[in-house]
Tab-separated table of C-alpha atoms in Angstrom:
chain	number	residue	atom	x	y	z
A	26	MET	CA	-49.975	28.628	-60.018
A	27	ASP	CA	-46.635	30.711	-59.287
A	28	MET	CA	-44.352	29.683	-62.378
A	29	LYS	CA	-41.428	29.313	-59.979
A	30	LEU	CA	-43.203	26.285	-58.322
A	31	ALA	CA	-44.605	24.777	-61.588
A	32	PRO	CA	-41.478	22.463	-62.090
A	33	TRP	CA	-42.183	20.823	-58.630
A	34	LEU	CA	-45.691	19.811	-59.741
A	35	ALA	CA	-44.257	18.035	-62.736
A	36	ILE	CA	-41.560	16.441	-60.341
A	37	LEU	CA	-44.368	15.297	-57.993
A	38	ILE	CA	-46.417	13.752	-60.803
A	39	LEU	CA	-43.295	12.127	-62.205
A	40	LEU	CA	-42.564	10.775	-58.828
A	41	ALA	CA	-46.420	9.592	-58.249
A	42	SER	CA	-46.154	7.779	-61.629
A	43	THR	CA	-42.707	6.242	-60.809
A	44	ALA	CA	-41.438	7.784	-63.984
A	45	ILE	CA	-38.446	9.038	-61.869
A	46	VAL	CA	-36.817	7.727	-58.743
A	47	PHE	CA	-36.057	10.241	-55.872
A	48	THR	CA	-32.828	8.664	-55.068
A	49	HIS	CA	-31.464	9.135	-58.678
A	50	GLU	CA	-33.065	11.765	-60.748
A	51	VAL	CA	-34.094	14.095	-57.840
A	52	VAL	CA	-30.812	13.864	-55.793
A	53	HIS	CA	-28.599	13.744	-58.938
A	54	GLY	CA	-30.341	16.770	-60.591
A	55	PHE	CA	-29.486	18.872	-57.383
A	56	VAL	CA	-25.945	17.462	-56.617
A	57	GLY	CA	-25.151	17.435	-60.485
A	58	ASP	CA	-21.693	15.887	-61.849
A	59	ASP	CA	-18.180	16.728	-62.341
A	60	HIS	CA	-19.223	19.235	-65.109
A	61	ILE	CA	-22.469	20.493	-64.046
A	62	GLU	CA	-23.110	21.418	-60.436
A	63	PRO	CA	-26.633	23.024	-59.995
A	64	TYR	CA	-26.188	24.052	-56.354
A	65	SER	CA	-23.050	25.826	-57.065
A	66	VAL	CA	-25.112	28.051	-59.489
A	67	VAL	CA	-27.506	29.099	-56.707
A	68	ILE	CA	-24.593	29.774	-54.251
A	69	LEU	CA	-22.862	32.091	-57.005
A	70	ILE	CA	-26.150	34.027	-57.519
A	71	PHE	CA	-26.939	34.656	-53.957
A	72	ALA	CA	-23.505	35.700	-52.968
A	73	LEU	CA	-23.252	38.261	-55.627
A	74	ALA	CA	-26.808	39.277	-55.285
A	75	TYR	CA	-26.146	39.962	-51.396
A	76	ILE	CA	-23.253	42.294	-52.188
A	77	CYS	CA	-25.107	44.131	-54.870
A	78	VAL	CA	-28.472	44.498	-53.011
A	79	SER	CA	-26.431	45.770	-49.898
A	80	LEU	CA	-24.835	48.367	-52.270
A	81	ASP	CA	-28.286	49.272	-53.309
A	82	GLU	CA	-29.466	49.654	-49.518
A	83	SER	CA	-26.549	51.669	-48.935
A	84	GLY	CA	-27.944	54.275	-51.573
A	85	LEU	CA	-24.817	53.824	-54.028
A	86	LEU	CA	-26.866	52.744	-57.005
A	87	SER	CA	-29.422	55.619	-56.482
A	88	TYR	CA	-26.554	57.947	-56.042
A	89	ILE	CA	-25.265	57.028	-59.549
A	90	ALA	CA	-28.778	56.886	-61.022
A	91	VAL	CA	-29.410	60.695	-59.732
A	92	HIS	CA	-26.031	61.768	-60.953
A	93	VAL	CA	-26.496	60.317	-64.294
A	94	THR	CA	-30.070	62.040	-64.297
A	95	ARG	CA	-28.897	65.368	-63.280
A	96	ARG	CA	-25.735	65.165	-65.550
A	97	TRP	CA	-27.640	64.247	-68.987
A	98	GLY	CA	-31.389	64.373	-67.934
A	99	ARG	CA	-32.470	67.189	-69.620
A	100	ASN	CA	-32.503	65.389	-73.065
A	101	GLY	CA	-34.790	62.290	-72.691
A	102	ARG	CA	-33.037	60.365	-75.540
A	103	ILE	CA	-29.638	61.032	-74.094
A	104	LEU	CA	-30.761	59.821	-70.832
A	105	LEU	CA	-32.040	56.643	-72.331
A	106	LEU	CA	-28.520	55.849	-73.698
A	107	CYS	CA	-27.132	56.691	-70.193
A	108	PHE	CA	-29.241	54.140	-68.659
A	109	TYR	CA	-28.615	51.540	-71.173
A	110	ALA	CA	-24.802	52.104	-70.700
A	111	LEU	CA	-25.294	51.985	-66.884
A	112	SER	CA	-27.026	48.840	-66.925
A	113	ALA	CA	-24.461	47.253	-69.213
A	114	ILE	CA	-21.848	48.372	-66.815
A	115	MET	CA	-23.572	47.054	-63.964
A	116	ALA	CA	-24.438	43.675	-65.710
A	117	VAL	CA	-20.962	43.144	-66.696
A	118	LEU	CA	-19.677	43.639	-63.115
A	119	THR	CA	-22.595	41.707	-61.339
A	120	ASN	CA	-25.165	39.842	-63.206
A	121	ASN	CA	-28.328	40.487	-65.018
A	122	ASP	CA	-30.682	39.566	-62.065
A	123	VAL	CA	-29.119	41.929	-59.809
A	124	VAL	CA	-29.366	44.707	-62.423
A	125	VAL	CA	-33.077	44.050	-62.851
A	126	LEU	CA	-33.456	43.776	-59.069
A	127	CYS	CA	-31.706	47.157	-58.270
A	128	LEU	CA	-32.600	49.549	-61.210
A	129	THR	CA	-36.254	48.592	-62.040
A	130	PRO	CA	-37.544	50.398	-58.818
A	131	ILE	CA	-35.149	53.398	-59.369
A	132	ILE	CA	-36.366	53.984	-62.796
A	133	CYS	CA	-39.961	53.839	-61.728
A	134	VAL	CA	-39.117	56.507	-58.965
A	135	PHE	CA	-37.324	58.621	-61.660
A	136	SER	CA	-40.488	58.338	-63.828
A	137	ASP	CA	-42.780	59.362	-60.805
A	138	THR	CA	-40.640	62.336	-59.953
A	139	THR	CA	-40.503	63.632	-63.626
A	140	GLY	CA	-43.751	62.437	-65.131
A	141	VAL	CA	-41.982	60.658	-67.994
A	142	ASP	CA	-42.916	57.309	-69.459
A	143	ALA	CA	-40.889	54.703	-67.630
A	144	GLU	CA	-41.626	52.004	-70.297
A	145	PRO	CA	-38.808	52.870	-72.840
A	146	PHE	CA	-36.261	53.335	-69.969
A	147	LEU	CA	-37.341	49.929	-68.353
A	148	ILE	CA	-36.924	48.285	-71.570
A	149	ALA	CA	-33.630	49.744	-72.336
A	150	MET	CA	-32.276	48.543	-68.931
A	151	PHE	CA	-33.574	45.047	-69.430
A	152	ILE	CA	-32.255	44.654	-72.691
A	153	ALA	CA	-28.808	45.989	-71.614
A	154	ALA	CA	-28.764	43.895	-68.643
A	155	ASN	CA	-29.419	40.678	-70.694
A	156	THR	CA	-26.865	41.608	-73.332
A	157	ALA	CA	-24.062	42.661	-71.207
A	158	SER	CA	-24.589	39.466	-68.969
A	159	MET	CA	-22.636	37.487	-71.581
A	160	ALA	CA	-19.550	39.452	-71.249
A	161	LEU	CA	-18.202	37.707	-68.106
A	162	PHE	CA	-19.408	34.260	-67.002
A	163	ILE	CA	-20.399	35.532	-63.754
A	164	GLY	CA	-23.093	37.763	-65.622
A	165	ASN	CA	-25.732	34.891	-65.932
A	166	PRO	CA	-26.012	31.329	-64.564
A	167	THR	CA	-26.201	30.011	-67.980
A	168	ASN	CA	-22.750	31.185	-68.721
A	169	ILE	CA	-21.512	29.319	-65.559
A	170	ILE	CA	-23.311	26.145	-66.620
A	171	VAL	CA	-21.366	26.228	-70.085
A	172	ALA	CA	-18.125	27.116	-68.668
A	173	GLN	CA	-18.247	24.466	-65.994
A	174	ALA	CA	-19.317	21.820	-68.468
A	175	ASN	CA	-16.338	22.600	-70.917
A	176	ASN	CA	-13.778	23.607	-68.273
A	177	ILE	CA	-13.477	27.329	-69.710
A	178	SER	CA	-11.378	29.517	-67.424
A	179	PHE	CA	-12.629	33.180	-66.470
A	180	ILE	CA	-9.845	34.846	-68.849
A	181	SER	CA	-10.556	32.270	-71.852
A	182	TYR	CA	-14.486	33.040	-71.589
A	183	SER	CA	-13.933	36.700	-71.303
A	184	ALA	CA	-11.516	36.775	-74.340
A	185	TRP	CA	-13.961	34.873	-76.770
A	186	MET	CA	-17.171	36.724	-75.712
A	187	ALA	CA	-15.980	40.278	-75.585
A	188	LEU	CA	-16.431	40.973	-79.190
A	189	PRO	CA	-19.708	39.453	-79.414
A	190	PHE	CA	-21.060	41.144	-76.483
A	191	LEU	CA	-19.954	44.622	-77.921
A	192	GLY	CA	-21.277	43.759	-81.087
A	193	ALA	CA	-24.694	42.866	-79.646
A	194	ALA	CA	-24.626	45.710	-77.226
A	195	VAL	CA	-23.951	48.251	-80.297
A	196	ALA	CA	-26.698	46.845	-82.415
A	197	GLY	CA	-29.125	46.592	-79.545
A	198	VAL	CA	-28.551	50.335	-78.505
A	199	VAL	CA	-28.929	51.521	-82.238
A	200	VAL	CA	-32.235	49.613	-82.782
A	201	LEU	CA	-33.663	50.620	-79.487
A	202	TYR	CA	-32.898	54.340	-80.170
A	203	LEU	CA	-34.566	54.367	-83.421
A	204	THR	CA	-37.531	52.428	-82.232
A	205	SER	CA	-38.083	54.542	-79.228
A	206	LEU	CA	-37.634	57.899	-80.910
A	207	SER	CA	-41.211	58.773	-80.836
A	208	LYS	CA	-41.898	57.674	-77.239
A	209	VAL	CA	-39.172	59.456	-75.348
A	210	PRO	CA	-39.333	63.276	-74.973
A	211	GLY	CA	-36.537	65.462	-76.122
A	212	ALA	CA	-36.708	67.479	-72.969
A	213	ILE	CA	-37.212	66.686	-69.472
A	214	GLU	CA	-37.783	68.819	-66.420
A	215	ILE	CA	-35.244	67.700	-63.819
A	216	ASP	CA	-35.603	68.679	-60.293
A	217	LEU	CA	-32.228	70.203	-59.217
A	218	ASN	CA	-33.169	70.275	-55.411
A	219	ILE	CA	-32.502	66.304	-55.511
A	220	ARG	CA	-28.720	65.955	-54.829
A	221	PRO	CA	-26.781	62.800	-55.552
A	222	ARG	CA	-24.953	62.863	-52.322
A	223	ASP	CA	-28.393	62.988	-50.669
A	224	MET	CA	-28.977	59.434	-51.855
A	225	ILE	CA	-26.154	57.852	-50.021
A	226	ARG	CA	-27.774	56.757	-46.918
A	227	LYS	CA	-24.945	54.517	-45.316
A	228	ILE	CA	-21.548	55.715	-46.442
A	229	ARG	CA	-19.556	53.007	-44.718
A	230	GLN	CA	-21.556	50.246	-46.445
A	231	ALA	CA	-21.330	51.930	-49.901
A	232	ILE	CA	-17.293	52.050	-49.502
A	233	LEU	CA	-16.637	48.680	-48.023
A	234	GLY	CA	-19.200	47.221	-50.565
A	235	THR	CA	-17.499	48.660	-53.481
A	236	ILE	CA	-14.079	47.374	-52.203
A	237	ILE	CA	-15.533	43.896	-51.734
A	238	LEU	CA	-17.253	43.727	-55.022
A	239	VAL	CA	-14.044	45.043	-56.946
A	240	SER	CA	-11.946	42.476	-54.900
A	241	CYS	CA	-14.297	39.638	-55.731
A	242	LEU	CA	-13.967	40.164	-59.404
A	243	ILE	CA	-10.029	40.382	-59.321
A	244	VAL	CA	-9.714	37.322	-57.186
A	245	LEU	CA	-12.148	35.576	-59.540
A	246	CYS	CA	-9.832	36.756	-62.476
A	247	VAL	CA	-6.850	35.484	-60.893
A	248	LEU	CA	-7.892	32.270	-59.605
A	249	SER	CA	-9.291	31.233	-62.838
A	250	PHE	CA	-5.907	30.265	-63.933
A	251	PHE	CA	-5.923	27.678	-61.013
A	252	GLY	CA	-9.105	25.951	-61.794
A	253	VAL	CA	-10.978	27.197	-58.510
A	254	ALA	CA	-14.645	26.954	-58.671
A	255	VAL	CA	-16.572	30.198	-59.055
A	256	TRP	CA	-18.852	29.763	-56.117
A	257	ILE	CA	-15.857	28.860	-53.758
A	258	VAL	CA	-14.445	32.373	-54.756
A	259	THR	CA	-17.846	34.439	-54.463
A	260	LEU	CA	-19.178	33.014	-51.147
A	261	PRO	CA	-16.429	34.105	-48.873
A	262	PHE	CA	-16.881	37.642	-50.243
A	263	GLY	CA	-20.806	37.390	-49.967
A	264	GLY	CA	-20.088	36.409	-46.222
A	265	ALA	CA	-17.804	39.169	-45.717
A	266	MET	CA	-20.359	41.588	-47.004
A	267	LEU	CA	-22.957	40.161	-44.581
A	268	LEU	CA	-20.320	40.457	-41.685
A	269	VAL	CA	-19.607	44.064	-42.641
A	270	ASP	CA	-23.449	44.942	-42.632
A	271	ALA	CA	-24.078	43.130	-39.275
A	272	ALA	CA	-20.972	44.749	-37.485
A	273	ILE	CA	-21.902	48.465	-38.784
A	274	ASP	CA	-25.663	47.683	-37.918
A	275	LEU	CA	-24.661	46.439	-34.518
A	276	TYR	CA	-22.407	49.510	-33.911
A	277	THR	CA	-24.898	52.172	-35.156
A	278	THR	CA	-27.907	50.600	-33.007
A	279	ARG	CA	-25.732	50.085	-29.949
A	280	ASN	CA	-27.788	52.570	-27.733
A	281	VAL	CA	-31.237	51.358	-29.123
A	282	SER	CA	-33.606	51.142	-26.201
A	283	GLY	CA	-37.210	50.676	-25.775
A	284	ALA	CA	-39.989	48.123	-25.626
A	285	VAL	CA	-41.954	46.313	-28.279
A	286	PRO	CA	-45.273	45.620	-26.340
A	287	THR	CA	-47.653	42.961	-27.932
A	288	ALA	CA	-51.283	43.160	-28.096
A	289	ILE	CA	-53.326	39.947	-27.995
A	290	VAL	CA	-56.551	40.560	-30.310
A	291	ASP	CA	-59.658	38.345	-30.370
A	292	THR	CA	-61.844	38.620	-33.646
A	293	ASP	CA	-65.275	37.400	-34.576
A	294	GLU	CA	-63.926	35.667	-37.676
A	295	GLY	CA	-62.703	32.744	-35.570
A	296	MET	CA	-59.006	33.980	-35.595
A	297	ASP	CA	-58.709	33.959	-31.916
A	298	ASN	CA	-55.455	35.378	-30.196
A	299	ALA	CA	-54.290	36.873	-33.486
A	300	GLU	CA	-51.143	38.968	-32.623
A	301	VAL	CA	-50.773	42.480	-33.535
A	302	GLU	CA	-47.111	43.793	-33.193
A	303	MET	CA	-46.836	47.356	-32.005
A	304	GLN	CA	-43.420	49.043	-32.427
A	305	MET	CA	-43.269	52.175	-30.261
A	306	PRO	CA	-40.950	55.145	-31.420
A	307	ILE	CA	-37.405	54.091	-30.486
A	308	GLN	CA	-34.571	56.608	-30.381
A	309	SER	CA	-31.399	55.795	-32.518
A	310	PRO	CA	-27.945	57.148	-31.399
A	311	GLU	CA	-28.662	60.051	-33.615
A	312	ASN	CA	-31.775	60.937	-31.549
A	313	GLN	CA	-33.793	59.911	-34.686
A	314	PRO	CA	-36.736	57.527	-34.646
A	315	THR	CA	-35.707	54.195	-36.177
A	316	ARG	CA	-37.424	52.883	-39.202
A	317	ILE	CA	-40.735	51.082	-38.313
A	318	SER	CA	-41.337	47.844	-39.800
A	319	PRO	CA	-43.921	47.750	-42.551
A	320	LEU	CA	-45.017	44.373	-41.297
A	321	ALA	CA	-46.134	45.898	-37.974
A	322	THR	CA	-49.232	47.614	-36.885
A	323	VAL	CA	-47.905	50.875	-35.440
A	324	ALA	CA	-49.908	52.444	-32.349
A	325	THR	CA	-48.515	55.192	-30.207
A	326	ASP	CA	-51.271	55.108	-27.929
A	327	ALA	CA	-52.722	51.753	-26.560
A	328	ARG	CA	-56.071	53.623	-26.383
A	329	ALA	CA	-56.205	53.754	-30.149
A	330	LEU	CA	-56.707	49.964	-30.107
A	331	PRO	CA	-60.168	48.229	-30.166
A	332	GLU	CA	-61.465	47.386	-26.654
A	333	THR	CA	-60.605	43.792	-27.128
A	334	CYS	CA	-57.116	44.644	-27.317
A	335	VAL	CA	-55.296	44.222	-24.029
A	336	THR	CA	-51.472	45.202	-23.897
A	337	SER	CA	-50.849	44.294	-20.211
A	338	THR	CA	-48.107	41.974	-19.177
A	339	ASP	CA	-50.408	39.723	-17.386
A	340	LYS	CA	-52.597	39.290	-20.340
A	341	TYR	CA	-49.769	38.458	-22.571
A	342	THR	CA	-48.430	35.871	-19.997
A	343	THR	CA	-51.957	34.220	-19.772
A	344	GLN	CA	-52.440	33.991	-23.478
A	345	ALA	CA	-48.957	32.552	-24.203
A	346	GLU	CA	-49.509	29.819	-21.629
A	347	ASN	CA	-52.204	28.389	-23.660
A	348	GLY	CA	-50.146	26.144	-25.513
A	349	ILE	CA	-46.065	25.470	-26.127
A	350	GLY	CA	-46.709	26.060	-29.742
A	351	ARG	CA	-48.240	29.537	-29.136
A	352	SER	CA	-45.280	30.542	-26.739
A	353	ILE	CA	-42.740	29.308	-29.256
A	354	GLN	CA	-44.407	31.322	-31.954
A	355	LEU	CA	-44.805	34.634	-29.897
A	356	LYS	CA	-41.048	34.176	-28.664
A	357	THR	CA	-39.976	33.751	-32.397
A	358	ILE	CA	-41.906	36.796	-33.611
A	359	ARG	CA	-40.392	38.904	-30.827
A	360	CYS	CA	-36.798	37.671	-31.775
A	361	LEU	CA	-37.339	38.488	-35.329
A	362	ARG	CA	-38.661	42.017	-34.499
A	363	LYS	CA	-35.637	42.666	-32.270
A	364	ALA	CA	-33.251	41.351	-34.913
A	365	GLU	CA	-34.852	43.710	-37.323
A	366	MET	CA	-34.291	46.667	-34.940
A	367	ARG	CA	-30.614	45.685	-34.217
A	368	LEU	CA	-29.681	44.505	-37.985
A	369	PRO	CA	-31.857	46.844	-40.071
A	370	THR	CA	-29.629	46.665	-43.080
A	371	VAL	CA	-29.052	42.776	-43.011
A	372	THR	CA	-32.892	42.106	-42.719
A	373	ALA	CA	-33.744	44.571	-45.411
A	374	VAL	CA	-31.118	42.996	-47.845
A	375	LEU	CA	-32.304	39.417	-46.979
A	376	LYS	CA	-35.812	40.348	-47.704
A	377	ARG	CA	-34.925	41.594	-51.194
A	378	LEU	CA	-32.694	38.353	-52.456
A	379	PRO	CA	-34.421	36.499	-55.348
A	380	TYR	CA	-35.472	33.398	-53.346
A	381	GLY	CA	-37.669	32.245	-56.267
A	382	ILE	CA	-34.803	31.368	-58.272
A	383	ILE	CA	-34.088	28.427	-55.708
A	384	PRO	CA	-37.368	26.335	-56.573
A	385	PHE	CA	-37.593	27.191	-60.080
A	386	SER	CA	-33.900	26.490	-61.061
A	387	LEU	CA	-33.542	23.456	-58.755
A	388	GLY	CA	-36.896	22.170	-60.101
A	389	MET	CA	-35.841	22.700	-63.681
A	390	PHE	CA	-32.530	20.935	-62.984
A	391	ILE	CA	-34.241	17.772	-61.579
A	392	ILE	CA	-36.726	17.862	-64.867
A	393	VAL	CA	-33.662	17.951	-67.335
A	394	GLU	CA	-31.886	15.407	-65.475
A	395	SER	CA	-35.063	13.251	-65.895
A	396	LEU	CA	-35.045	14.044	-69.620
A	397	SER	CA	-31.550	12.902	-69.895
A	398	GLU	CA	-32.259	9.636	-68.048
A	399	GLN	CA	-35.206	9.029	-70.448
A	400	GLY	CA	-32.788	9.160	-73.592
A	401	TRP	CA	-33.429	12.650	-74.732
A	402	THR	CA	-29.833	13.738	-74.545
A	403	PRO	CA	-28.626	11.187	-77.346
A	404	ARG	CA	-31.479	12.206	-79.569
A	405	LEU	CA	-30.892	15.929	-79.360
A	406	ALA	CA	-27.132	15.402	-79.800
A	407	TRP	CA	-27.977	13.473	-83.179
A	408	LEU	CA	-30.129	15.985	-84.345
A	409	LEU	CA	-27.649	18.871	-83.572
A	410	LYS	CA	-24.922	17.016	-85.319
A	411	ARG	CA	-27.159	16.894	-88.339
A	412	MET	CA	-28.030	20.620	-88.282
A	413	CYS	CA	-24.200	21.555	-87.942
A	414	PRO	CA	-22.481	20.535	-91.092
A	415	THR	CA	-19.803	23.427	-90.665
A	416	THR	CA	-18.757	25.914	-88.113
A	417	ALA	CA	-20.749	28.904	-89.463
A	418	ALA	CA	-23.810	26.984	-89.614
A	419	ALA	CA	-23.251	25.704	-86.197
A	420	VAL	CA	-23.031	29.236	-84.725
A	421	PHE	CA	-26.202	30.550	-86.623
A	422	ILE	CA	-28.389	27.664	-85.974
A	423	VAL	CA	-27.566	26.811	-82.453
A	424	GLY	CA	-28.010	30.556	-81.790
A	425	VAL	CA	-31.415	30.749	-83.182
A	426	VAL	CA	-32.502	27.489	-81.831
A	427	THR	CA	-31.603	28.140	-78.406
A	428	THR	CA	-32.925	31.483	-78.499
A	429	LEU	CA	-36.207	30.156	-79.310
A	430	ALA	CA	-35.759	27.289	-76.848
A	431	CYS	CA	-35.375	29.745	-74.084
A	432	ASN	CA	-38.738	30.764	-74.360
A	433	ILE	CA	-40.097	27.279	-74.153
A	434	LEU	CA	-37.876	25.766	-71.436
A	435	ASN	CA	-36.626	29.021	-69.928
A	436	ASN	CA	-32.759	29.925	-70.386
A	437	LEU	CA	-31.530	27.966	-67.457
A	438	PRO	CA	-32.823	24.231	-68.003
A	439	MET	CA	-32.397	24.621	-71.826
A	440	THR	CA	-28.629	25.537	-71.226
A	441	ILE	CA	-28.430	22.380	-69.307
A	442	LEU	CA	-30.022	20.327	-71.780
A	443	PHE	CA	-28.005	21.590	-74.653
A	444	SER	CA	-24.807	21.426	-72.769
A	445	ARG	CA	-25.363	17.879	-71.953
A	446	ALA	CA	-26.116	17.264	-75.708
A	447	PHE	CA	-22.892	18.976	-76.747
A	448	GLN	CA	-20.982	16.571	-74.471
A	449	HIS	CA	-22.607	13.568	-75.741
A	450	GLN	CA	-20.259	11.192	-77.743
A	451	ILE	CA	-22.607	11.426	-80.725
A	452	PHE	CA	-22.038	15.328	-80.949
A	453	ALA	CA	-18.247	14.857	-80.037
A	454	GLN	CA	-17.824	13.562	-83.584
A	455	VAL	CA	-17.887	16.717	-85.192
A	456	ASP	CA	-14.645	18.796	-85.600
A	457	SER	CA	-13.335	20.791	-82.636
A	458	GLY	CA	-14.192	24.240	-84.414
A	459	THR	CA	-17.745	23.238	-84.833
A	460	GLN	CA	-17.812	22.125	-81.176
A	461	ARG	CA	-16.555	25.351	-80.004
A	462	GLY	CA	-18.738	27.663	-82.318
A	463	ALA	CA	-21.890	25.624	-80.969
A	464	MET	CA	-20.629	25.999	-77.442
A	465	PHE	CA	-20.360	29.736	-77.419
A	466	ALA	CA	-23.418	30.211	-79.637
A	467	LEU	CA	-25.217	28.488	-76.690
A	468	VAL	CA	-23.938	31.386	-74.442
A	469	ILE	CA	-25.306	33.922	-76.934
A	470	GLY	CA	-28.807	32.307	-77.229
A	471	SER	CA	-28.965	31.848	-73.644
A	472	ASN	CA	-28.385	35.415	-72.876
A	473	LEU	CA	-30.368	37.303	-75.813
A	474	GLY	CA	-33.270	34.593	-75.493
A	475	ALA	CA	-34.303	36.618	-72.555
A	476	ASN	CA	-34.798	39.684	-74.666
A	477	PHE	CA	-37.442	37.926	-76.619
A	478	THR	CA	-40.244	37.267	-74.055
A	479	LEU	CA	-40.871	37.577	-70.340
A	480	VAL	CA	-40.637	33.617	-69.894
A	481	GLY	CA	-37.215	33.453	-71.441
A	482	SER	CA	-35.591	33.813	-68.003
A	483	LEU	CA	-36.114	34.414	-64.617
A	484	ALA	CA	-34.942	37.839	-64.796
A	485	GLY	CA	-37.846	38.529	-66.982
A	486	LEU	CA	-40.468	37.087	-64.450
A	487	MET	CA	-38.622	39.470	-61.628
A	488	PHE	CA	-38.763	42.353	-63.946
A	489	GLN	CA	-42.488	42.177	-64.617
A	490	ASN	CA	-43.218	41.595	-60.771
A	491	ILE	CA	-41.323	44.523	-59.784
A	492	ALA	CA	-42.947	46.754	-62.619
A	493	LEU	CA	-46.459	45.554	-61.326
A	494	GLN	CA	-45.554	46.613	-57.791
A	495	LYS	CA	-44.662	50.108	-59.247
A	496	ASN	CA	-48.101	50.313	-61.179
A	497	ARG	CA	-46.323	49.662	-64.397
A	498	ASN	CA	-47.977	46.855	-66.322
A	499	ILE	CA	-45.712	45.709	-69.292
A	500	GLY	CA	-47.694	42.451	-70.535
A	501	TYR	CA	-46.154	39.520	-72.552
A	502	PHE	CA	-46.947	40.783	-76.144
A	503	ARG	CA	-46.322	44.615	-75.297
A	504	PHE	CA	-42.798	43.273	-74.077
A	505	MET	CA	-42.204	41.175	-77.109
A	506	ARG	CA	-43.165	44.052	-79.463
A	507	TRP	CA	-40.514	46.304	-77.728
A	508	CYS	CA	-37.786	43.550	-77.538
A	509	ALA	CA	-38.139	41.209	-80.350
A	510	PRO	CA	-36.922	43.580	-83.281
A	511	VAL	CA	-33.868	44.560	-80.912
A	512	MET	CA	-33.006	40.810	-80.199
A	513	ILE	CA	-32.973	39.819	-83.947
A	514	PHE	CA	-30.317	42.374	-84.878
A	515	GLN	CA	-28.416	41.502	-81.604
A	516	LEU	CA	-28.496	37.936	-82.489
A	517	ALA	CA	-27.181	38.506	-86.082
A	518	ALA	CA	-24.387	40.670	-85.009
A	519	SER	CA	-23.020	38.459	-82.131
A	520	CYS	CA	-23.040	35.333	-84.194
A	521	ALA	CA	-21.617	37.028	-87.136
A	522	ILE	CA	-18.718	38.256	-84.939
A	523	LEU	CA	-18.225	34.814	-83.318
A	524	VAL	CA	-17.886	33.095	-86.779
A	525	ALA	CA	-15.131	35.688	-87.688
A	526	GLU	CA	-13.399	34.971	-84.549
A	527	LEU	CA	-13.561	31.261	-85.200
A	528	ALA	CA	-12.311	31.656	-88.860
A	529	VAL	CA	-9.357	33.771	-87.734
A	530	ILE	CA	-8.384	31.567	-84.789
A	531	ASP	CA	-8.964	28.233	-86.049
């Protein structure tokens, strides 16, 4: 079974056994409470993801990657550091899921064109993304959960986490560099015929998308002083990017003309009246053929079809009249094909959004709500209170425990469960410094826990899936051999810096 649907199997079992009630645990797990709002996390992720994937579709990210490759790519080890830095910067400005979504295919293409093993560069990108994601609370959904639960502002969060992030980033790059020396070539042959500016496919979207992303970050920073919810800020900017893409698409395809004939095919396997969509070459305003949908079967000559195929309007009408459902289906498909022709950027971006996060995250929210209703929150709060006698102990113990728990529960539900335990009246009996240390150690563990195994975060599952699509098989234990040594030093460095901060401030 797909891991993203696994939580819902557990929920169905719990509902069937009457262990949970739909109107309580399921609904409350989705809506949340005044401190944790699961739906707002999903809205935030998709708003930022749309902006960043749109920038990738414009070619801006490819432009940056090619520019970095041409500038420093002759030395493989320096290029590894450049990809690490690029991934970290992108993760600070966006979030780890977006970085994985956008840079993984770019690194694979770089590997294909140069013949260099992509694995060290992919690992560097992934580690940097999950390290830098702790810098701002928009960098990871887990950061948002902790910030919401404890009413932490954008500025306050950034001030506390800036130094732990830098410590983890430096420790990570040093250990990664040392462990990958034998796997990264000292010299790489770069094709100088590939120019960075050739990567920009849609200059208008690149410029406007950059303006929208920067504006979103500035507004987030300003409105954090007024207690405005993060999703309320990011949603309008995501919508603005969608409108920009749609407006530019409609303008550039305003002169598109042509027909999309439909052929009705009868087969011997019982799939009667299966549809084959044919998109004929259509001339764009620049007199260039538009992109043909990969979902369609392209034919430029009706005679190339099997004899059972009939493309006439009469035949189409006769088949469509066989049932209302069939007619609606055909009309829907034709409308979608037309939308894809008129709105190529919008449809391309929407196809690439991380929809898998919706069933997985909401399902895990509901399961954690069920655990809370069954009395596990006070038990965990009592255990954490006993394990955290001092501030320093709280930071290191919570950091280690939450890092390991990420790889059992996944970082998103783990963060919800521990956040509720820290809010419980039992744990509230410890001093304020210990509470603050445990809270920020939870942030560190929820981010760095993804650098241990592939199941530590949804970004890990996305990373493995995209790598497999590009014929790069990075298995569970291979990933752990790469990342575990790096994560251990990162965790030690960030927790030590956090303890020092708490000692100075408190």
